[in-house]
Coordinates of C-alpha atoms in Angstrom, one line a residue:
M32 CA 25.7 39.2 78.0
I33 CA 29.2 39.7 76.6
D34 CA 29.7 43.1 74.9
I35 CA 31.7 42.7 71.6
T36 CA 32.9 46.3 72.0
K37 CA 34.4 45.5 75.4
L38 CA 36.1 42.4 74.1
K39 CA 37.6 44.5 71.2
T40 CA 38.9 47.0 73.8
F41 CA 40.3 44.2 76.0
V42 CA 42.2 42.6 73.1
A43 CA 43.5 46.0 71.9
V44 CA 45.0 46.8 75.3
A45 CA 46.5 43.3 75.6
D46 CA 48.1 43.6 72.1
L47 CA 49.3 47.2 72.5
G48 CA 50.2 47.0 76.3
S49 CA 48.7 50.4 76.8
F50 CA 45.3 52.0 77.6
S51 CA 46.3 55.2 75.8
K52 CA 47.4 53.4 72.6
A53 CA 44.3 51.3 72.6
S54 CA 42.1 54.4 72.9
E55 CA 44.0 55.9 69.9
M56 CA 43.5 52.8 67.8
L57 CA 39.8 52.4 68.7
Y58 CA 39.1 56.2 68.4
I59 CA 37.6 56.4 71.9
T60 CA 38.8 58.3 75.0
Q61 CA 41.2 56.7 77.5
P62 CA 38.6 56.9 80.3
A63 CA 36.2 54.9 78.1
V64 CA 38.9 52.2 77.7
T65 CA 39.4 52.1 81.5
Q66 CA 35.7 51.9 82.1
Q67 CA 35.2 49.0 79.7
I68 CA 38.1 47.0 81.1
K69 CA 36.8 47.6 84.7
S70 CA 33.3 46.4 83.5
L71 CA 34.9 43.2 82.1
E72 CA 36.8 42.6 85.3
R73 CA 33.6 43.0 87.4
M74 CA 32.0 40.4 85.1
V75 CA 34.9 38.0 85.5
G76 CA 35.5 38.7 89.2
A77 CA 39.2 39.1 88.7
K78 CA 41.9 41.6 87.5
L79 CA 42.7 41.1 83.9
F80 CA 45.8 43.4 83.6
Q81 CA 48.7 44.4 85.8
R82 CA 51.3 47.1 85.3
Q83 CA 54.8 45.8 84.6
G84 CA 57.6 48.1 83.7
G85 CA 55.4 50.8 82.3
R86 CA 53.4 48.3 80.3
M87 CA 50.0 46.7 80.9
V88 CA 50.3 42.9 80.8
L89 CA 47.8 40.2 81.2
T90 CA 47.2 38.5 84.5
E91 CA 46.8 34.7 84.6
E92 CA 43.1 35.2 84.5
G93 CA 43.5 37.6 81.6
K94 CA 45.6 35.1 79.7
R95 CA 42.8 32.5 80.0
I96 CA 40.3 34.9 78.4
Y97 CA 42.6 36.5 75.8
E98 CA 42.8 33.6 73.3
L99 CA 39.1 32.8 73.6
A100 CA 38.3 36.5 73.1
K101 CA 40.4 36.7 70.0
A102 CA 38.8 33.6 68.5
L103 CA 35.3 35.0 69.3
L104 CA 36.1 38.3 67.7
K105 CA 37.4 36.5 64.6
D106 CA 34.2 34.5 64.4
Y107 CA 32.2 37.7 64.9
E108 CA 34.0 39.4 62.0
N109 CA 33.4 36.4 59.8
L110 CA 29.7 36.4 60.8
V111 CA 29.4 40.1 59.9
E112 CA 31.2 39.6 56.6
E113 CA 28.9 36.6 55.7
M114 CA 25.8 38.5 56.6
A115 CA 26.9 41.4 54.4
K116 CA 27.5 38.9 51.6
I117 CA 24.0 37.4 52.0
K118 CA 22.4 40.9 52.1
K119 CA 24.2 41.7 48.9
D120 CA 23.3 38.3 47.3
F121 CA 19.6 38.9 48.1
K122 CA 19.8 42.1 46.1
D123 CA 22.1 40.6 43.4
S124 CA 21.5 38.8 40.1
L125 CA 21.5 35.1 39.3
F126 CA 22.9 34.4 35.8
V127 CA 21.6 31.0 34.8
G128 CA 22.1 29.1 31.6
I129 CA 19.2 26.7 30.7
S130 CA 19.3 24.0 28.1
T131 CA 17.0 24.6 25.2
T132 CA 14.8 21.6 26.0
L133 CA 14.3 22.5 29.7
S134 CA 13.5 26.1 28.8
E135 CA 10.5 24.8 26.9
Y136 CA 8.7 22.8 29.5
K137 CA 10.1 22.5 33.0
V138 CA 12.3 25.3 34.2
P139 CA 10.3 28.5 33.5
E140 CA 7.7 27.7 36.2
L141 CA 10.5 26.9 38.6
L142 CA 12.2 30.2 37.9
V143 CA 9.0 32.0 38.8
E144 CA 8.6 30.1 42.0
F145 CA 12.3 30.6 43.0
H146 CA 12.0 34.3 42.4
S147 CA 8.8 34.5 44.6
K148 CA 10.9 33.1 47.5
M149 CA 13.7 35.7 46.9
P150 CA 11.9 38.7 45.4
G151 CA 14.8 41.1 46.0
I152 CA 17.0 39.4 43.4
S153 CA 17.1 39.6 39.6
I154 CA 17.3 36.5 37.4
R155 CA 19.1 36.7 34.1
A156 CA 18.3 33.5 32.2
F157 CA 20.1 32.5 28.9
V158 CA 18.7 29.7 26.8
E159 CA 21.5 27.9 25.1
N160 CA 22.6 24.4 24.2
S161 CA 24.8 22.4 26.5
Q162 CA 28.1 23.4 24.9
Q163 CA 27.3 27.1 25.0
I164 CA 26.3 26.9 28.7
E165 CA 29.7 25.3 29.5
E166 CA 31.4 28.1 27.7
G167 CA 29.4 30.7 29.6
L168 CA 30.4 29.1 32.9
S169 CA 34.1 29.0 31.9
S170 CA 34.1 32.7 31.0
G171 CA 32.3 33.8 34.1
V172 CA 29.2 35.0 32.3
L173 CA 27.0 32.4 34.0
N174 CA 26.8 31.4 37.7
I175 CA 25.0 28.1 37.2
G176 CA 23.8 26.0 34.3
I177 CA 21.4 23.2 33.6
I178 CA 22.5 21.0 30.7
E179 CA 21.4 17.9 28.8
R180 CA 24.6 15.9 29.0
E181 CA 27.4 14.9 31.3
P182 CA 29.6 18.0 31.7
S183 CA 33.4 18.4 31.4
E184 CA 35.4 17.3 34.4
K185 CA 36.5 20.9 35.1
F186 CA 33.0 21.7 36.4
R187 CA 31.2 20.7 39.6
A188 CA 28.1 18.9 38.6
I189 CA 25.0 17.3 40.3
R190 CA 22.6 14.9 38.6
W191 CA 19.2 16.5 38.6
F192 CA 16.6 14.3 37.0
Y193 CA 16.3 11.5 34.4
D194 CA 14.9 12.1 31.0
E195 CA 13.7 10.0 28.1
I196 CA 14.0 10.9 24.5
I197 CA 11.4 9.4 22.1
F198 CA 10.8 9.1 18.4
F199 CA 7.5 10.7 17.3
T200 CA 5.6 11.7 14.2
H201 CA 2.2 12.9 13.0
P202 CA -0.7 10.4 13.3
S203 CA -1.1 10.4 9.5
H204 CA 2.5 9.2 8.9
P205 CA 3.0 5.6 7.8
F206 CA 5.2 4.9 10.8
A207 CA 2.3 5.8 13.1
K208 CA 0.4 2.7 11.9
E209 CA 3.4 0.5 12.5
G210 CA 3.7 1.0 16.2
E211 CA 7.3 -0.2 16.1
I212 CA 9.9 0.0 13.4
E213 CA 13.4 -1.3 12.8
P214 CA 16.4 1.0 13.1
E215 CA 17.1 0.8 9.4
D216 CA 13.6 2.0 8.6
L217 CA 14.8 5.5 9.6
Y218 CA 16.6 5.8 6.3
S219 CA 13.3 6.0 4.4
T220 CA 11.8 9.0 6.1
E221 CA 12.4 12.8 6.3
L222 CA 13.8 13.8 9.7
I223 CA 14.0 17.0 11.7
F224 CA 16.9 17.2 14.2
R225 CA 18.3 19.6 16.7
E226 CA 21.5 21.5 15.8
V227 CA 24.9 19.7 15.8
S228 CA 26.0 21.0 19.2
S229 CA 22.8 20.0 20.9
G230 CA 22.9 17.5 23.9
T231 CA 19.7 15.9 22.7
R232 CA 21.2 15.2 19.2
K233 CA 24.3 13.7 20.7
V234 CA 22.3 11.3 22.9
V235 CA 20.2 10.2 19.9
K236 CA 23.2 9.9 17.6
D237 CA 25.1 7.7 20.0
E238 CA 22.1 5.4 20.6
L239 CA 21.3 5.1 16.9
E240 CA 25.0 4.3 16.1
R241 CA 24.9 1.7 18.8
L242 CA 22.0 0.1 16.9
G243 CA 24.1 0.1 13.7
V244 CA 22.5 3.1 12.0
I245 CA 25.0 5.2 9.9
F246 CA 24.0 8.7 11.1
E247 CA 25.4 10.5 8.1
K248 CA 23.1 8.5 5.8
L249 CA 19.9 9.6 7.5
N250 CA 17.6 11.9 5.5
I251 CA 17.9 15.0 7.8
K252 CA 16.0 17.7 6.0
I253 CA 15.8 20.4 8.7
E254 CA 18.1 21.3 11.6
I255 CA 16.9 23.8 14.2
N256 CA 17.8 24.8 17.7
C257 CA 14.3 24.8 19.1
G258 CA 12.3 21.8 20.3
R259 CA 9.0 23.5 20.2
S260 CA 9.6 24.5 16.6
I261 CA 10.3 20.9 15.7
L262 CA 7.1 19.9 17.5
S263 CA 5.1 22.4 15.5
M264 CA 6.5 21.1 12.2
V265 CA 5.7 17.5 13.0
K266 CA 2.2 18.5 14.2
C267 CA 1.7 20.1 10.7
G268 CA 2.4 16.7 9.2
Y269 CA 6.0 17.1 8.2
G270 CA 8.5 14.3 9.0
C271 CA 9.6 12.7 12.2
S272 CA 11.9 13.7 15.1
F273 CA 13.4 12.9 18.4
L274 CA 12.7 15.0 21.5
S275 CA 12.3 14.8 25.3
K276 CA 9.1 13.0 26.3
G277 CA 8.4 15.6 28.9
L278 CA 8.2 18.3 26.2
L279 CA 5.7 16.1 24.2
E280 CA 3.4 14.8 26.9
K281 CA 0.5 17.2 26.4
D282 CA 0.4 16.7 22.6
L283 CA 0.8 12.9 23.0
R284 CA -2.3 12.9 25.3
E285 CA -4.3 15.0 22.9
G286 CA -3.4 12.8 19.9
N287 CA -1.6 15.6 18.0
I288 CA 1.4 13.4 17.6
V289 CA 2.2 9.7 18.3
E290 CA 5.2 7.9 19.7
V291 CA 6.8 5.3 17.4
K292 CA 9.0 2.7 19.0
I293 CA 12.3 1.8 17.4
R294 CA 13.4 -1.8 18.1
G295 CA 16.2 -1.7 20.7
F296 CA 16.2 2.1 21.0
N297 CA 16.6 3.4 24.5
A298 CA 17.7 7.0 24.7
R299 CA 17.8 8.2 28.3
R300 CA 20.0 10.8 29.9
W301 CA 20.5 12.8 33.1
Y302 CA 20.0 16.5 33.3
Y303 CA 22.9 18.1 35.2
I304 CA 23.1 21.2 37.4
V305 CA 26.5 22.6 36.7
F306 CA 28.7 25.1 38.5
P307 CA 32.1 26.7 38.0
D308 CA 34.7 25.5 40.5
D309 CA 33.9 25.9 44.2
S310 CA 35.8 29.2 44.6
K311 CA 33.5 30.9 42.0
T312 CA 30.2 29.4 43.1
T313 CA 27.9 32.2 44.4
F314 CA 25.4 32.1 47.3
L315 CA 22.5 32.5 44.8
A316 CA 23.8 29.7 42.6
N317 CA 23.9 27.3 45.6
S318 CA 20.4 28.5 46.7
F319 CA 19.0 27.9 43.2
A320 CA 20.6 24.4 43.0
K321 CA 19.1 23.4 46.4
F322 CA 15.7 24.7 45.2
L323 CA 15.9 22.6 42.0
L324 CA 16.9 19.5 44.0
S325 CA 14.0 20.0 46.4
K326 CA 11.6 19.8 43.4
T327 CA 13.0 16.4 42.2
Q328 CA 13.2 14.4 45.4
E329 CA 11.7 11.4 43.7
N330 CA 14.8 11.1 41.5
I331 CA 17.9 9.3 42.7
I332 CA 20.6 11.8 43.6
K333 CA 23.6 10.4 45.5
D334 CA 24.2 11.8 48.9
E335 CA 27.8 12.6 48.2
E336 CA 26.7 14.8 45.3
R337 CA 24.8 17.0 47.7
V338 CA 27.6 17.5 50.2
N339 CA 28.9 20.9 49.0
L340 CA 25.6 22.6 48.6

């Protein structure tokens, strides 16, 4: 087996042209340098150095080994450096921004599972809307984000999974008996919406405007940055709202709320895993992204979008 220490000594002698100078640079004795070079020569079966004008120079056999040895040592240094980074990363912290919707029904369980696979790390999760998460990535506060809309082009992004936003209300509401309503019927009821900067709100607003609804004329009585709070209000019998179907599935099954179709309404969106640019993407961020993708294999994610993970 090749000894890395002996290769370092060999390259040092070749670069400095002297056993004594190599011993000084490596902080070992000159006899130790001589012994290591002789050991390599026995392994090769040929002389590696010859004296020329008071300087040690490589033989033809030595020259053949020299470039390969330098490349191997460089690879070894890179390996040691990367291993040190990984060791640090496994004791480091992951700073992740999670969109409000996903923090309420999908991601918490995944965070627990990911941490169980890497128990040495700390996870710092921040629940924000999509705009705030992008700001956190730009400032360096966050390593990775999961947002509800297509991100700015300055970020590296991967589609994670497809989501549907539905319109729902309490079973006692007049709309519940209709089954399906016209878009203009929305003007006649009290509505609860997510805050202005919410990704959910933007998707719904764009879709309603596509159907001819004048968003500013809707009777929005309450705005709040929490989907579960909206759900609780509707379950109490107040108004109607739009939220991710995934968040509502349990209450839909139990009959606490009902979905109401709006003719022509089709609000679907991708959730995105978002990073800063490649130079700032951490080992933990990449590991978490791979983990998230492994949990949504049934969704269509383009191969080219996986390349840099």
